[in-house]
């Protein structure tokens, strides 16, 4: 007997998922795909990513080879014209005929264009396929204004696309509010507010009557209320309509407002024909999301191999980022269920809106709306989907309280709780993946497909996996990465005791594989702290982060910033003039930093050597702004000028900066010296800070500004100059020996057993007997200091790297500047688009 | 190798332009191509588009190369996502991928395949 023939009409997301599901289940079938679009299935959900730089090819869900590999026949670019049910065949537009035993319709839907005169203008577009996307891009090139008709989910996404293309963007909506299907009035108003703040103009309650030729722009839209709007292009996104014409013509039942009627087996009124995805009407409803379509696809695939499977409807909750605004909608967002109660929280200042809808007894979560802050979405969705009983005061779920928040931990979820709705993965599935040997998030993703669809479940999946691993007592692995089963501290000791001087030796002796961007810079830094060889020595060059490689800080557009050292913040007028001259010559954006020096931004890679040639010539040295190394030692003006100053804080700051410049450490190091207790240099926020007293210096350790500020601890008081320096030597070297990778002194101190008292024992009392050793090691580093830039300029081999292209002198065409307040700055995405298209 | 024969090979630079264990960038027509030179076992040369699709700047040649779960990768210097040297796929962002170019060393000459 020959194989049973299955024909799938439509190769969109759901059609593809069906084929994939059926192939995965095995079974002896001859499958044929007949697709209208010229290319195999792609990820329509992420279509808009193309506007943000992804290439259309990246969206592919399958290639012709994929299908060939599966033994599936696939024809593209030739749509099916009709179904001949009596002969069980379909006929394509090109007249080809295919016979089937079972037919699966997955024809999706098309964008609805309201019957407005003029809507057939060639500058009126729709947004559904990769080809549409090309049209939109092409039209945007000579447009300044773009209008999206439709303020629903897709319309707003399309609005964002137009904005990304650099157009003045308008959204025109017939209804009184945005996203009326998913949001209540309050949420809709907040969304509007946020979107308008982004510069997108929203027009609601507008009924388009006519589209005519515009006076100044290509088109003029005329509205029922007499107003009008001129624009260069229009994209219709006013809803979708199921593509049910094949079924209609073949006299299968279709819904009053469209959609191929299916039962819980996804069968149409002909039991050999199924319909799945957006063309199907189930329970009087079209599911315009991909997850329900996938469930239908799986149900049909399962039945075909003889399994019992049904489609019983699907949840339509959604979480999205629209124009950068978080929006979430769960279940009965409008509170239409009988007896429903609502709790609303609206915060005008933070611009967020939250509403939950509960059952009359307040025990079940029926729905929710979140705008501006979706952090509660996962928790709320789980309450809703699993009918988990709400806490006595459900409003606590959305009101930001100080302290405890009744969050629903992943632990509280039942095994049946859906974690990933795209791939229908439950908590139970994740747990069994872990039980059968997965030990990491990546492995769980691979085994279950969770979080590989829309990505909305990523945070929850991560929490769940981590919590489950913890429960299993999987010890937290402290290896710095997969290449070295050691902590940074252990690596430091291995390198020091074994006198290891290269990464290659380290890897051969103690590691495996080739290394990565975690262990390479960490070991590079350890080598530098121990042996202080030039960072661009051939054996070290591949270890450095780009900032160290090019001895400058990479900026967002791939150019670099240049920060010469200005020890203690003291600078002569002549040197200031040189900075000005260099900045002018290379057109660099110039700014005074928070570290009391000058930063020159926008330097091209190939200009760095010439810039430094001039700076070094004028007596400047590198400022190590790029390194995990000593940065600046800030000073206040001190006793030399200030009427309150009690010591020469500038001289001490310069002495400290000159002493420790070039010292590489687990993280950057900052210092400051204040001339009196008024503390104008902010020494107490530094890794090591010094404040003058009548009798000497107070030393403060382990302070931090930045993300988690920490006041430094007072370590020792009234020190003379030499004791101060000795203590700092010992402190820094002890930190370098024992800290974790990228651990600032503040965090190191918080984790140091015995705290500041222990540190005093080690540094002041020399309880470990390593004081002299630490000092000797510091002396070695200081003795081998070289200005990395000066050394580089003297070495043609090292300079070879400072070429944008090794085979051309052209500059990087991706670097585009505009001028603002008389200086350059990188062009923003929309400015670049305009500048580049003008240039073409 | 049949895969090799499909391309027209063009000399783009010399072995001495490459930096062992790291990357450099070449201009091929108007395209920026990052070349990574890993002398030792296995193929020595890999080529990816220089543009970081996530950071949106032409910088991949300046990333650190290494391996993650046995896959050769370069880490973007901007936001540290990893891209496979072999197929250009981004390890962190599903579906993001950069172009891969056929390259080979012939004596001291570096050749790129043009389709
Ligand atoms: C240029 C400057 C801002 C400015 O315009 O003033 C700056 C710019 C950067 N800072 Fe900063 N920080 C600058 C002073 C500071 C200060 C103020 C200070 O030093 O007195 C702080 C708080 C003090 C502190 O560090 O405790 C500061 C806290 C940070 C942090 C947070 C560190 C933390 O422990 O929380 C980072 C991120 C990091 O290092 O991981 C950071 C990182 C950065 C980086 C390197 C981010 C990056 O990787 O691109 C910036 C690039 C610098 C460049 O391209 O040249 N920057 N940064 C300042 C340069 C000072 C200098 O002359 O070297
Ligand atoms: C921009 C955009 C963003 C979206 N965002 C989301 C989101 O965030 N979340 C979400 O869940 N959903 C989203 N969707 C919706 C999602 O893409 C659809 O639910 C999903 O694609 C439906 O899959 P389908 O296979 O039913 O239809 P489609 O993917 O439309 O596939 C149908 C295919 O059938 C073909 N076809 C039609 N008629 C014939 C014929 N006679 N012969 C041969 N082939 C035919 C069509 O050309 C098409 O290729 C979005 C959609 C768009 C356009
Ligand atoms: S810290 Fe003291 S000496 Fe320094 S400027 Fe302030 S008041 Fe003057
Ligand atoms: S819910 Fe979309 S990927 Fe999991």
XYZ file of C-alpha atoms in Angstrom, chain A residues 221-633:
413
model
C -6.369 61.615 4.753
C -9.836 63.075 5.259
C -11.730 62.110 8.403
C -15.447 61.975 9.120
C -15.175 64.827 11.617
C -13.911 67.144 8.868
C -10.282 67.174 9.981
C -7.439 65.938 7.795
C -3.837 64.826 7.936
C -1.124 64.973 5.283
C 1.336 62.144 4.987
C 3.833 60.499 2.623
C 2.734 56.948 3.253
C 0.071 54.932 5.060
C 0.284 51.444 6.511
C -3.017 49.738 7.223
C -3.060 47.633 10.325
C -6.736 47.670 11.062
C -7.193 44.049 11.981
C -6.883 40.713 10.233
C -9.290 38.591 8.254
C -8.985 34.827 7.959
C -8.043 33.522 4.519
C -10.968 31.160 4.195
C -11.725 31.517 0.475
C -10.508 28.008 -0.453
C -12.829 26.531 2.157
C -15.676 28.832 1.220
C -15.434 27.895 -2.463
C -15.316 24.214 -1.532
C -18.487 24.718 0.485
C -17.025 23.970 3.875
C -18.702 25.794 6.733
C -17.277 29.235 7.444
C -18.196 31.747 10.129
C -20.507 34.675 9.571
C -17.575 37.071 9.811
C -15.114 34.681 8.244
C -12.967 31.796 9.469
C -13.102 28.101 8.638
C -15.255 26.417 11.238
C -13.434 23.637 13.109
C -14.324 21.314 15.939
C -12.188 20.342 18.907
C -10.283 17.967 16.640
C -9.568 20.880 14.284
C -11.665 19.159 11.630
C -13.692 21.198 9.187
C -17.071 20.011 8.018
C -15.217 17.581 5.730
C -13.585 15.007 7.981
C -10.568 14.689 5.670
C -9.840 18.398 5.874
C -8.387 20.171 8.886
C -7.854 23.876 9.419
C -5.325 25.309 11.856
C -3.899 28.686 12.826
C -5.337 32.057 11.989
C -7.635 30.814 9.224
C -9.567 28.631 11.661
C -12.643 29.570 13.679
C -13.007 27.664 16.930
C -15.857 28.293 19.320
C -16.809 31.401 17.361
C -13.364 32.836 17.747
C -10.239 33.495 15.640
C -7.024 33.182 17.597
C -4.716 35.898 16.320
C -1.674 34.661 18.183
C 0.846 32.062 17.305
C 0.677 29.892 20.445
C -2.944 28.753 19.974
C -2.105 27.964 16.332
C 0.741 25.758 17.509
C -1.601 23.932 19.861
C -3.952 23.231 16.930
C -1.029 22.030 14.810
C 0.100 19.637 17.519
C -3.429 18.355 18.040
C -3.766 17.447 14.349
C -0.300 15.907 14.130
C -1.075 13.754 17.152
C -4.397 12.553 15.723
C -2.774 11.612 12.436
C -0.456 9.206 14.194
C -3.377 7.770 16.095
C -3.080 9.625 19.392
C -6.016 11.175 21.191
C -5.635 14.923 21.078
C -7.926 17.898 21.217
C -7.798 21.617 20.929
C -9.927 23.135 23.637
C -9.208 26.809 23.231
C -6.228 28.762 24.449
C -5.331 31.569 26.715
C -4.902 34.921 24.985
C -2.830 36.673 27.597
C 0.020 38.676 26.129
C 3.056 40.518 27.295
C 4.792 42.861 24.895
C 7.113 45.751 24.586
C 5.482 48.265 22.273
C 7.606 51.259 21.367
C 9.648 50.426 24.429
C 6.584 50.480 26.682
C 5.805 47.342 28.656
C 2.235 46.196 28.151
C 0.583 43.113 29.594
C -2.955 41.838 29.289
C -4.307 38.763 31.039
C -7.683 37.036 30.712
C -10.710 39.242 31.296
C -8.933 42.566 31.131
C -12.143 44.559 30.950
C -13.768 43.031 33.987
C -16.781 41.861 32.007
C -17.351 38.614 33.917
C -20.397 38.586 36.165
C -19.695 39.913 39.639
C -16.106 40.765 38.836
C -14.253 43.136 41.164
C -11.425 45.394 40.107
C -8.422 46.868 41.844
C -6.628 49.666 40.062
C -3.273 51.193 40.773
C -2.125 54.150 38.741
C 1.059 56.088 39.275
C 1.243 59.265 37.244
C 4.825 59.999 38.164
C 6.251 56.653 37.157
C 3.660 56.505 34.410
C 2.459 53.022 35.123
C -1.020 51.573 35.346
C -2.074 48.245 36.794
C -5.470 46.663 37.196
C -6.502 43.276 38.409
C -9.919 41.747 37.996
C -10.967 39.140 40.555
C -13.980 36.935 41.144
C -16.711 38.262 43.426
C -15.200 36.497 46.442
C -11.794 37.986 45.658
C -10.230 34.538 45.479
C -9.630 34.013 41.767
C -7.738 36.221 39.373
C -9.891 36.663 36.262
C -7.799 39.203 34.434
C -5.242 41.955 34.596
C -3.923 44.949 32.690
C -0.386 46.244 33.093
C 1.042 49.268 31.323
C 4.459 50.736 31.959
C 5.608 48.026 34.332
C 5.204 44.334 33.580
C 7.248 43.019 36.458
C 4.148 41.431 37.989
C 3.018 39.749 34.786
C 4.514 36.309 35.398
C 3.109 36.080 38.889
C -0.346 37.285 37.895
C -0.493 34.994 34.893
C 0.232 31.986 37.071
C -2.532 32.931 39.515
C -4.872 33.212 36.569
C -3.914 30.102 34.626
C -3.695 27.781 37.611
C -6.596 29.143 39.617
C -4.326 29.649 42.562
C -6.188 31.226 45.451
C -5.317 34.890 45.832
C -3.971 36.299 49.096
C -6.584 38.023 51.344
C -5.636 41.480 50.059
C -5.138 40.938 46.350
C -4.407 44.626 45.758
C -1.067 43.956 47.426
C -0.102 42.156 44.234
C 0.084 45.370 42.260
C 0.616 48.110 44.816
C 4.273 48.785 45.350
C 4.693 48.274 49.077
C 7.831 48.969 50.996
C 9.398 45.720 52.109
C 7.573 42.435 51.628
C 5.599 41.780 48.519
C 3.397 38.722 48.250
C 5.233 37.455 45.199
C 4.314 34.056 43.940
C 7.582 32.186 43.959
C 8.094 29.528 41.321
C 8.057 27.057 44.181
C 4.357 27.751 44.778
C 3.339 26.726 41.278
C 1.687 23.380 40.608
C 3.412 20.989 38.225
C 0.759 21.697 35.620
C 1.516 25.426 35.529
C 2.433 26.565 32.045
C 5.825 28.201 32.006
C 6.255 28.697 28.283
C 3.018 29.115 26.393
C 4.684 29.246 22.963
C 5.953 25.721 23.312
C 3.481 24.517 25.887
C 6.072 23.672 28.488
C 4.845 23.174 32.037
C 6.696 23.356 35.292
C 6.452 19.572 35.359
C 8.240 19.350 31.995
C 11.064 21.503 33.289
C 11.354 19.438 36.433
C 11.501 16.208 34.491
C 14.118 17.655 32.142
C 16.220 18.360 35.208
C 15.491 14.912 36.582
C 16.674 13.314 33.373
C 20.038 14.979 33.575
C 19.868 18.622 32.455
C 21.973 20.761 34.755
C 21.678 24.244 33.343
C 19.297 26.733 31.814
C 20.800 26.182 28.384
C 20.294 22.434 28.617
C 16.712 22.810 29.800
C 16.007 25.130 26.887
C 17.490 22.599 24.517
C 15.521 19.717 25.974
C 12.115 21.399 26.273
C 12.248 24.272 23.713
C 10.990 26.516 26.524
C 11.782 30.148 25.989
C 12.749 29.709 22.356
C 9.588 31.325 20.974
C 8.564 34.854 21.852
C 10.954 34.854 24.807
C 8.323 36.237 27.153
C 8.890 33.452 29.653
C 12.673 33.821 29.910
C 12.760 35.384 33.362
C 10.390 32.866 34.874
C 12.167 29.904 33.310
C 15.476 31.093 34.671
C 14.019 31.473 38.169
C 12.473 28.057 38.027
C 15.629 26.320 36.839
C 17.732 28.049 39.451
C 15.297 27.294 42.247
C 15.055 23.651 41.218
C 18.810 23.280 40.988
C 19.133 24.753 44.439
C 16.565 22.304 45.822
C 18.601 19.482 44.331
C 21.596 20.722 46.234
C 23.486 21.311 43.013
C 26.363 23.229 44.466
C 26.951 26.635 43.007
C 29.950 26.230 40.808
C 32.577 28.805 41.609
C 34.787 28.121 38.614
C 35.429 31.349 36.791
C 34.317 29.737 33.543
C 34.190 26.410 31.753
C 37.912 26.527 30.960
C 39.322 26.737 34.486
C 37.817 24.917 37.488
C 39.246 27.543 39.853
C 38.338 30.854 41.412
C 40.324 33.935 40.493
C 42.109 33.725 43.803
C 43.175 30.134 43.141
C 44.358 31.053 39.663
C 46.387 33.910 41.091
C 48.173 31.536 43.452
C 48.734 28.923 40.749
C 50.283 31.581 38.532
C 52.388 33.067 41.292
C 53.687 29.832 42.742
C 54.228 28.204 39.367
C 55.669 31.432 37.949
C 53.358 31.087 34.986
C 53.903 33.917 32.534
C 51.532 33.212 29.694
C 47.935 32.273 29.171
C 48.949 29.364 26.956
C 50.950 27.785 29.779
C 48.155 28.434 32.231
C 45.694 26.722 29.935
C 47.998 23.784 29.267
C 48.780 23.267 32.952
C 45.495 24.060 34.638
C 42.709 24.491 32.103
C 40.988 23.033 29.087
C 39.662 24.241 25.735
C 40.748 27.537 24.255
C 39.617 30.069 26.819
C 36.984 32.792 26.517
C 36.231 36.421 27.188
C 35.970 35.717 30.921
C 39.142 33.781 31.711
C 41.359 35.517 29.170
C 41.118 39.066 30.570
C 41.096 37.721 34.143
C 44.329 35.829 33.597
C 45.728 38.726 31.573
C 45.091 40.911 34.586
C 46.699 38.396 36.964
C 49.781 38.239 34.710
C 49.930 42.034 34.730
C 49.587 42.266 38.519
C 52.334 39.673 38.922
C 54.847 40.313 36.164
C 53.813 43.671 34.702
C 54.735 42.938 31.080
C 53.340 45.150 28.331
C 49.669 44.340 27.638
C 50.304 44.287 23.902
C 53.136 41.761 24.052
C 52.272 39.169 21.487
C 51.453 36.484 24.023
C 49.100 38.793 25.927
C 47.390 40.686 23.136
C 44.580 38.204 22.527
C 43.695 38.226 26.220
C 42.699 41.832 26.495
C 39.314 43.385 26.273
C 39.185 45.757 23.354
C 39.804 48.703 25.686
C 43.118 47.283 26.792
C 44.026 46.109 23.309
C 43.725 49.598 21.910
C 44.513 51.393 25.170
C 41.421 53.510 24.822
C 37.733 53.097 25.722
C 35.387 51.810 23.054
C 32.264 53.925 22.568
C 28.871 52.829 21.306
C 29.735 53.493 17.651
C 33.085 51.667 17.688
C 35.194 54.829 18.045
C 37.352 55.342 21.118
C 37.909 57.861 23.870
C 41.322 59.093 24.909
C 42.093 59.984 28.530
C 45.614 61.135 29.337
C 46.733 60.996 32.958
C 46.414 64.244 34.856
C 47.773 63.203 38.245
C 45.872 64.715 41.140
C 43.902 66.805 38.666
C 46.736 69.315 38.459
C 47.504 70.517 34.945
C 49.614 73.294 33.466
C 48.130 75.796 31.030
C 50.541 74.538 28.358
C 49.279 71.008 28.724
C 45.694 72.212 28.635
C 46.467 73.964 25.368
C 47.904 70.758 23.917
C 44.744 68.887 24.859
C 42.751 71.573 23.091
C 44.963 71.422 20.029
C 44.772 67.657 19.744
C 41.021 67.683 20.204
C 40.648 70.334 17.543
C 42.946 68.636 15.073
C 41.113 65.303 15.275
C 37.670 66.826 15.860
C 37.207 65.055 19.194
C 34.319 65.713 21.549
C 35.868 67.135 24.690
C 34.533 66.775 28.200
C 35.781 67.219 31.757
C 35.304 63.881 33.495
C 34.040 63.111 36.973
C 37.609 62.008 37.739
C 39.201 65.424 37.379
C 40.646 65.034 33.946
C 39.770 65.538 30.314
C 38.247 62.927 28.038
C 38.489 63.212 24.246
C 35.805 61.165 22.482
C 35.213 59.983 18.935
C 38.770 59.010 18.017
C 39.002 56.571 15.137
C 41.067 53.460 15.691
C 43.626 54.416 13.062
C 44.057 57.937 14.503
C 44.946 56.713 17.998
C 48.723 56.405 17.411
C 49.011 59.913 15.907
C 46.937 61.384 18.716
C 49.153 59.738 21.290
C 52.310 60.680 19.445
C 51.368 64.301 19.978
C 50.232 63.787 23.578
C 53.318 61.810 24.575
C 55.452 64.462 22.883
C 53.875 67.049 25.151
C 54.661 64.982 28.245
C 51.369 63.176 28.745
C 51.116 59.548 29.775
C 48.288 57.090 29.361
C 45.543 57.464 31.979
C 44.529 53.777 32.048
C 40.873 54.806 31.790
C 40.512 51.575 29.814
C 42.134 49.197 32.295
C 41.099 47.410 35.420
C 43.839 49.460 36.975
C 44.437 52.595 38.981
C 42.264 55.340 37.531
C 42.467 58.728 39.160
C 43.543 60.126 42.472
